[in-house]
Amino acid sequence: GAVVSQHPSWVICKSGTSVKIECRSLDFQATTMFWYRQFPKQSLMLMATSNEGSKATYEQGVEKDKFLINHASLTLSTLTVTSAHPEDSSFYICSANIGAGANYNEQFFGPGTRLTVL
Amino acid sequence: QKEVEQDPGPLSVPEGAIVSLNCTYSNSAFQYFMWYRQYSRKGPELLMYTYSSGNKEDGRFTAQVDKSSKYISLFIRDSQPSDSATYLCAMSGNTGGFKTIFGAGTRLFVKA
């Protein structure tokens, strides 16, 4: 099956620092990757859609200058949380899309990265 | 009104019970319906997907979609303690971009 990895699995940082999270598709090429945020006991909130070789598309209310996304290759997308603050503490999950025809959007999720900002 | 409504639970059942999980939705453009299982502090894993209306069975799991009622269900037969997790429904379609919309997730506890 399709495998998506994330690194690191957890990170603790000081307020004001930047944190980079990597998302890799291990056994397939992903034209599109998605970044989600999940608060405890809540569902996934889509932050942005990342397309290889082009700028990410951010959802309404997500600051693109704070959450920098780079999708430089078909197997790697990175999310950088810049100048992190305690309110950015959350569970960040990426997913990669395997298209099966024009319309189906099957996503495979990474294991998530737990960010704690002190 | 949210596009996808899902009761967050928690739902607690004894081992061996039949579990019924449900979601309702408002956007008739949704065509693909998925169920994901998420264990604590892990990423979601795809359990089943269904295109349009109908039933799909995979082992102990059965997914049902009723587009006329905008209602989808996941049934788990002979539930096991290892089924304890959060179950998220999700759907996508030609809604002006094929974004996947997730339900809030239902927390399920299966007691031995």
mmCIF file of C-alpha atoms in Angstrom, chain B residues 6-101:
data_model
loop_
_atom_site.group_PDB
_atom_site.id
_atom_site.type_symbol
_atom_site.label_atom_id
_atom_site.label_comp_id
_atom_site.label_asym_id
_atom_site.label_seq_id
_atom_site.Cartn_x
_atom_site.Cartn_y
_atom_site.Cartn_z
ATOM 1 C CA GLN B 6 -20.975 13.510 12.481
ATOM 2 C CA ASP B 7 -21.795 12.759 16.096
ATOM 3 C CA PRO B 8 -18.504 12.894 18.028
ATOM 4 C CA GLY B 9 -19.702 10.359 20.615
ATOM 5 C CA PRO B 10 -18.131 8.775 22.514
ATOM 6 C CA LEU B 11 -19.816 5.516 21.639
ATOM 7 C CA SER B 12 -19.179 2.621 23.985
ATOM 8 C CA VAL B 13 -20.183 -0.949 23.083
ATOM 9 C CA PRO B 14 -19.413 -4.437 24.403
ATOM 10 C CA GLU B 15 -17.148 -6.731 22.441
ATOM 11 C CA GLY B 16 -19.038 -8.593 19.732
ATOM 12 C CA ALA B 17 -21.653 -5.886 19.226
ATOM 13 C CA ILE B 18 -22.610 -4.448 15.860
ATOM 14 C CA VAL B 19 -21.535 -0.834 15.620
ATOM 15 C CA SER B 20 -23.301 1.711 13.461
ATOM 16 C CA LEU B 21 -21.565 4.988 12.639
ATOM 17 C CA ASN B 22 -23.247 7.672 10.582
ATOM 18 C CA CYS B 23 -22.765 10.977 8.833
ATOM 19 C CA THR B 24 -25.071 13.352 7.083
ATOM 20 C CA TYR B 25 -24.083 15.927 4.524
ATOM 21 C CA SER B 26 -25.594 18.852 2.698
ATOM 22 C CA ASN B 27 -23.729 19.145 -0.597
ATOM 23 C CA SER B 28 -25.307 17.017 -3.308
ATOM 24 C CA ALA B 29 -22.138 17.333 -5.408
ATOM 25 C CA PHE B 30 -20.308 14.851 -3.203
ATOM 26 C CA GLN B 31 -19.691 11.620 -5.100
ATOM 27 C CA TYR B 32 -16.915 9.857 -3.201
ATOM 28 C CA PHE B 33 -17.457 8.759 0.345
ATOM 29 C CA MET B 34 -14.716 7.491 2.618
ATOM 30 C CA TRP B 35 -14.327 6.171 6.119
ATOM 31 C CA TYR B 36 -11.041 6.623 7.953
ATOM 32 C CA ARG B 37 -9.939 5.113 11.235
ATOM 33 C CA GLN B 38 -7.618 7.104 13.457
ATOM 34 C CA TYR B 39 -5.914 5.730 16.524
ATOM 35 C CA SER B 40 -4.796 8.134 19.204
ATOM 36 C CA ARG B 41 -1.867 10.314 18.101
ATOM 37 C CA LYS B 42 -1.694 8.639 14.699
ATOM 38 C CA GLY B 43 -2.637 9.702 11.200
ATOM 39 C CA PRO B 44 -5.937 8.499 9.735
ATOM 40 C CA GLU B 45 -5.948 5.293 7.685
ATOM 41 C CA LEU B 46 -8.417 4.656 4.919
ATOM 42 C CA LEU B 47 -10.877 1.888 5.731
ATOM 43 C CA MET B 48 -13.314 2.033 2.869
ATOM 44 C CA TYR B 49 -14.450 4.204 0.039
ATOM 45 C CA THR B 50 -17.644 4.148 -1.968
ATOM 46 C CA TYR B 51 -18.588 5.899 -5.152
ATOM 47 C CA SER B 52 -22.145 7.227 -5.333
ATOM 48 C CA SER B 53 -24.952 5.278 -3.669
ATOM 49 C CA GLY B 54 -24.829 1.664 -2.642
ATOM 50 C CA ASN B 55 -23.186 -0.768 -0.280
ATOM 51 C CA LYS B 56 -19.653 -2.033 -0.006
ATOM 52 C CA GLU B 57 -18.447 -4.814 2.226
ATOM 53 C CA ASP B 58 -14.935 -5.632 3.378
ATOM 54 C CA GLY B 59 -14.615 -8.273 6.048
ATOM 55 C CA ARG B 60 -16.382 -7.063 9.173
ATOM 56 C CA PHE B 61 -16.947 -3.605 7.707
ATOM 57 C CA THR B 62 -19.859 -2.486 5.541
ATOM 58 C CA ALA B 63 -20.222 1.009 4.127
ATOM 59 C CA GLN B 64 -23.566 2.306 2.932
ATOM 60 C CA VAL B 65 -24.335 5.455 0.993
ATOM 61 C CA ASP B 66 -27.821 6.853 0.461
ATOM 62 C CA LYS B 67 -27.444 9.912 -1.733
ATOM 63 C CA SER B 68 -31.162 10.599 -1.800
ATOM 64 C CA SER B 69 -31.091 11.109 1.973
ATOM 65 C CA LYS B 70 -27.535 12.481 2.032
ATOM 66 C CA TYR B 71 -26.692 9.874 4.651
ATOM 67 C CA ILE B 72 -23.772 7.489 4.933
ATOM 68 C CA SER B 73 -23.097 4.692 7.376
ATOM 69 C CA LEU B 74 -20.330 2.372 8.465
ATOM 70 C CA PHE B 75 -21.244 -0.892 10.164
ATOM 71 C CA ILE B 76 -18.743 -2.940 12.121
ATOM 72 C CA ARG B 77 -19.764 -6.513 12.886
ATOM 73 C CA ASP B 78 -18.359 -8.558 15.745
ATOM 74 C CA SER B 79 -16.604 -5.512 17.136
ATOM 75 C CA GLN B 80 -13.268 -6.041 18.865
ATOM 76 C CA PRO B 81 -11.377 -3.989 21.452
ATOM 77 C CA SER B 82 -8.824 -3.285 18.703
ATOM 78 C CA ASP B 83 -11.570 -1.426 16.830
ATOM 79 C CA SER B 84 -11.486 1.248 19.537
ATOM 80 C CA ALA B 85 -10.496 4.395 17.664
ATOM 81 C CA THR B 86 -11.946 7.536 16.150
ATOM 82 C CA TYR B 87 -13.810 6.986 12.892
ATOM 83 C CA LEU B 88 -13.939 9.865 10.451
ATOM 84 C CA CYS B 89 -16.263 10.049 7.500
ATOM 85 C CA ALA B 90 -15.036 12.033 4.540
ATOM 86 C CA MET B 91 -16.385 12.957 1.166
ATOM 87 C CA SER B 92 -15.359 14.691 -1.990
ATOM 88 C CA GLY B 93 -16.735 15.585 -5.376
ATOM 89 C CA ASN B 94 -16.824 18.265 -7.986
ATOM 90 C CA THR B 95 -17.513 21.058 -5.542
ATOM 91 C CA GLY B 96 -15.336 23.584 -7.321
ATOM 92 C CA GLY B 97 -12.148 21.690 -6.611
ATOM 93 C CA PHE B 98 -11.894 18.159 -5.313
ATOM 94 C CA LYS B 99 -11.286 18.931 -1.685
ATOM 95 C CA THR B 100 -12.049 16.262 0.824
ATOM 96 C CA ILE B 101 -14.325 17.343 3.644
#
